[in-house]
Coordinates of C-alpha atoms in Angstrom, one line a residue:
M1 CA 0.0 0.0 0.0
L2 CA 1.8 3.1 -1.3
G3 CA 5.2 1.5 -0.4
I4 CA 4.4 1.7 3.4
S5 CA 4.8 -1.4 5.5
G6 CA 2.4 -2.3 8.4
S7 CA 4.7 -1.0 11.1
E8 CA 5.3 2.3 9.3
F9 CA 1.6 2.8 8.9
L10 CA 1.0 2.1 12.6
V11 CA 3.7 4.7 13.5
L12 CA 2.0 7.3 11.2
L13 CA -1.4 6.6 12.9
I14 CA 0.1 7.2 16.3
L15 CA 1.9 10.3 15.1
V16 CA -1.4 11.7 13.6
A17 CA -3.3 10.9 16.8
A18 CA -0.6 12.7 18.9
V19 CA -0.7 15.8 16.6
I20 CA -4.5 16.3 16.4
G21 CA -5.3 15.2 19.9
P22 CA -7.5 12.5 21.5
D23 CA -10.8 14.5 21.1
S24 CA -10.2 15.2 17.4
V25 CA -9.3 11.5 16.8
V26 CA -12.8 10.5 18.0
K27 CA -14.4 13.1 15.8
A28 CA -12.3 12.0 12.8
L29 CA -13.2 8.4 13.3
K30 CA -16.9 9.3 13.5
G31 CA -16.6 11.3 10.3
F32 CA -14.8 8.4 8.6
K33 CA -17.5 6.0 9.8
S34 CA -20.3 8.3 8.5
G35 CA -18.5 8.7 5.2
V36 CA -18.2 4.9 4.7
E37 CA -21.9 4.4 5.7
S38 CA -23.0 7.0 3.1
L39 CA -20.8 5.4 0.5
R40 CA -22.5 2.0 1.2
H41 CA -25.9 3.6 1.1
W42 CA -25.1 5.2 -2.3
S43 CA -23.7 1.9 -3.6
A44 CA -26.9 -0.1 -2.5
K45 CA -29.1 2.6 -4.1
L46 CA -27.1 2.5 -7.4
R47 CA -27.4 -1.3 -7.4
E48 CA -31.2 -1.2 -7.0
E49 CA -31.5 1.4 -9.7
T50 CA -29.5 -0.5 -12.2
K51 CA -31.2 -3.8 -11.3
G52 CA -34.6 -2.2 -12.1
D53 CA -33.3 -0.7 -15.3
M54 CA -31.8 -3.9 -16.7
P55 CA -33.8 -6.9 -15.8
H56 CA -32.5 -8.8 -18.8
A57 CA -28.9 -8.4 -17.6
E58 CA -29.2 -11.3 -15.1
M59 CA -27.1 -14.2 -16.4
P60 CA -28.7 -17.6 -16.8
E61 CA -27.5 -20.5 -14.9
V62 CA -24.7 -22.4 -16.7
N63 CA -24.6 -26.2 -16.4
L64 CA -20.8 -26.7 -16.3
P65 CA -20.7 -30.4 -17.0
T66 CA -22.5 -29.9 -20.3
F67 CA -20.9 -26.5 -21.2
N68 CA -18.9 -26.8 -24.3
L69 CA -16.3 -24.1 -25.0
D70 CA -16.0 -25.3 -28.6
D71 CA -19.3 -23.7 -29.3
Y72 CA -17.7 -20.4 -28.7
D73 CA -14.5 -21.0 -30.7
P74 CA -14.3 -18.3 -33.4
R75 CA -12.6 -20.7 -35.8
E76 CA -15.4 -23.3 -35.4
I77 CA -18.0 -20.6 -35.8
I78 CA -16.4 -19.5 -39.1
R79 CA -16.1 -23.1 -40.3
R80 CA -19.8 -23.7 -39.7
A81 CA -20.8 -20.4 -41.4
V82 CA -18.7 -21.2 -44.4
R83 CA -20.0 -24.7 -44.6
E84 CA -23.6 -23.4 -44.5
E85 CA -22.9 -20.8 -47.2
M86 CA -21.2 -23.4 -49.4
T87 CA -24.1 -25.8 -49.0
E88 CA -26.6 -23.1 -49.9
W89 CA -24.4 -22.1 -52.9
V90 CA -24.2 -25.7 -54.1
D91 CA -27.9 -26.1 -53.8
E92 CA -28.6 -23.0 -55.8
V93 CA -26.2 -24.1 -58.5
A94 CA -27.7 -27.5 -58.6
K95 CA -31.2 -26.1 -58.9
S96 CA -30.2 -23.7 -61.7
N97 CA -28.5 -26.5 -63.6
A98 CA -31.6 -28.7 -63.1
Q99 CA -33.9 -25.9 -64.3
S100 CA -31.8 -25.4 -67.4
K101 CA -32.0 -29.2 -68.0
N102 CA -35.6 -29.6 -66.7
V103 CA -34.5 -32.2 -64.2
V104 CA -35.7 -32.4 -60.6
V105 CA -32.8 -32.3 -58.1
D106 CA -33.0 -33.3 -54.4
P107 CA -31.3 -30.6 -52.3
A108 CA -30.2 -33.1 -49.7
Q109 CA -28.5 -35.2 -52.4
S110 CA -26.7 -32.1 -53.8
A111 CA -25.5 -31.1 -50.3
E112 CA -24.3 -34.7 -49.7
E113 CA -22.4 -34.6 -53.0
A114 CA -20.8 -31.2 -52.1
S115 CA -19.6 -32.6 -48.7
Q116 CA -18.1 -35.6 -50.5
G117 CA -16.3 -33.4 -53.0
S118 CA -18.0 -34.5 -56.2
S119 CA -20.3 -32.4 -58.4
P120 CA -23.1 -33.4 -60.8
A121 CA -20.8 -32.5 -63.7
E122 CA -18.1 -34.9 -62.5
S123 CA -20.5 -37.8 -62.1
Q124 CA -21.7 -37.6 -65.7
G125 CA -18.8 -39.6 -67.0
P126 CA -16.1 -38.8 -69.6
S127 CA -16.6 -35.9 -71.9
N128 CA -17.1 -36.3 -75.7
D129 CA -14.1 -34.1 -76.6
G130 CA -11.6 -36.9 -76.5
N131 CA -10.1 -36.1 -73.1
Q132 CA -11.3 -39.0 -71.1
G133 CA -9.6 -38.0 -67.9
A134 CA -10.5 -34.3 -68.1
Q135 CA -13.3 -33.0 -65.8
R136 CA -16.1 -31.0 -67.3
D137 CA -16.5 -27.4 -66.3
P138 CA -20.2 -26.8 -65.3
V139 CA -20.0 -23.1 -66.2
N140 CA -18.7 -23.7 -69.7
Q141 CA -21.1 -26.6 -70.6
A142 CA -23.2 -25.6 -73.6

């Protein structure tokens, strides 16, 4: 505390008591006590006011055995978001390809194909351009 040890603080208190006198020490302690009480009263009043203003600020109970910190890992949150966006994108592309070919496509099947890494264009077999091993580009199919 301010670089003062306990014994130095005790010496300072005795010195202050000797300088201001015994009657003034009692008055000073009463003033200090009333100051602490008014600070406590103000703090309790402030707590009540903020508790009434923010009823939604109370935290729900957390069940620690079932609490999973991985749910709050930013990397995992980003992975899930990207996975969802890619699945939606694959579904939209599959639907637009199906509409252009007038074929009905199951969105669950196209999402499954996207997670396995294959696309409808790859599963159609070899192309007719002589390149048996080349994959077809779904954008440039005409």
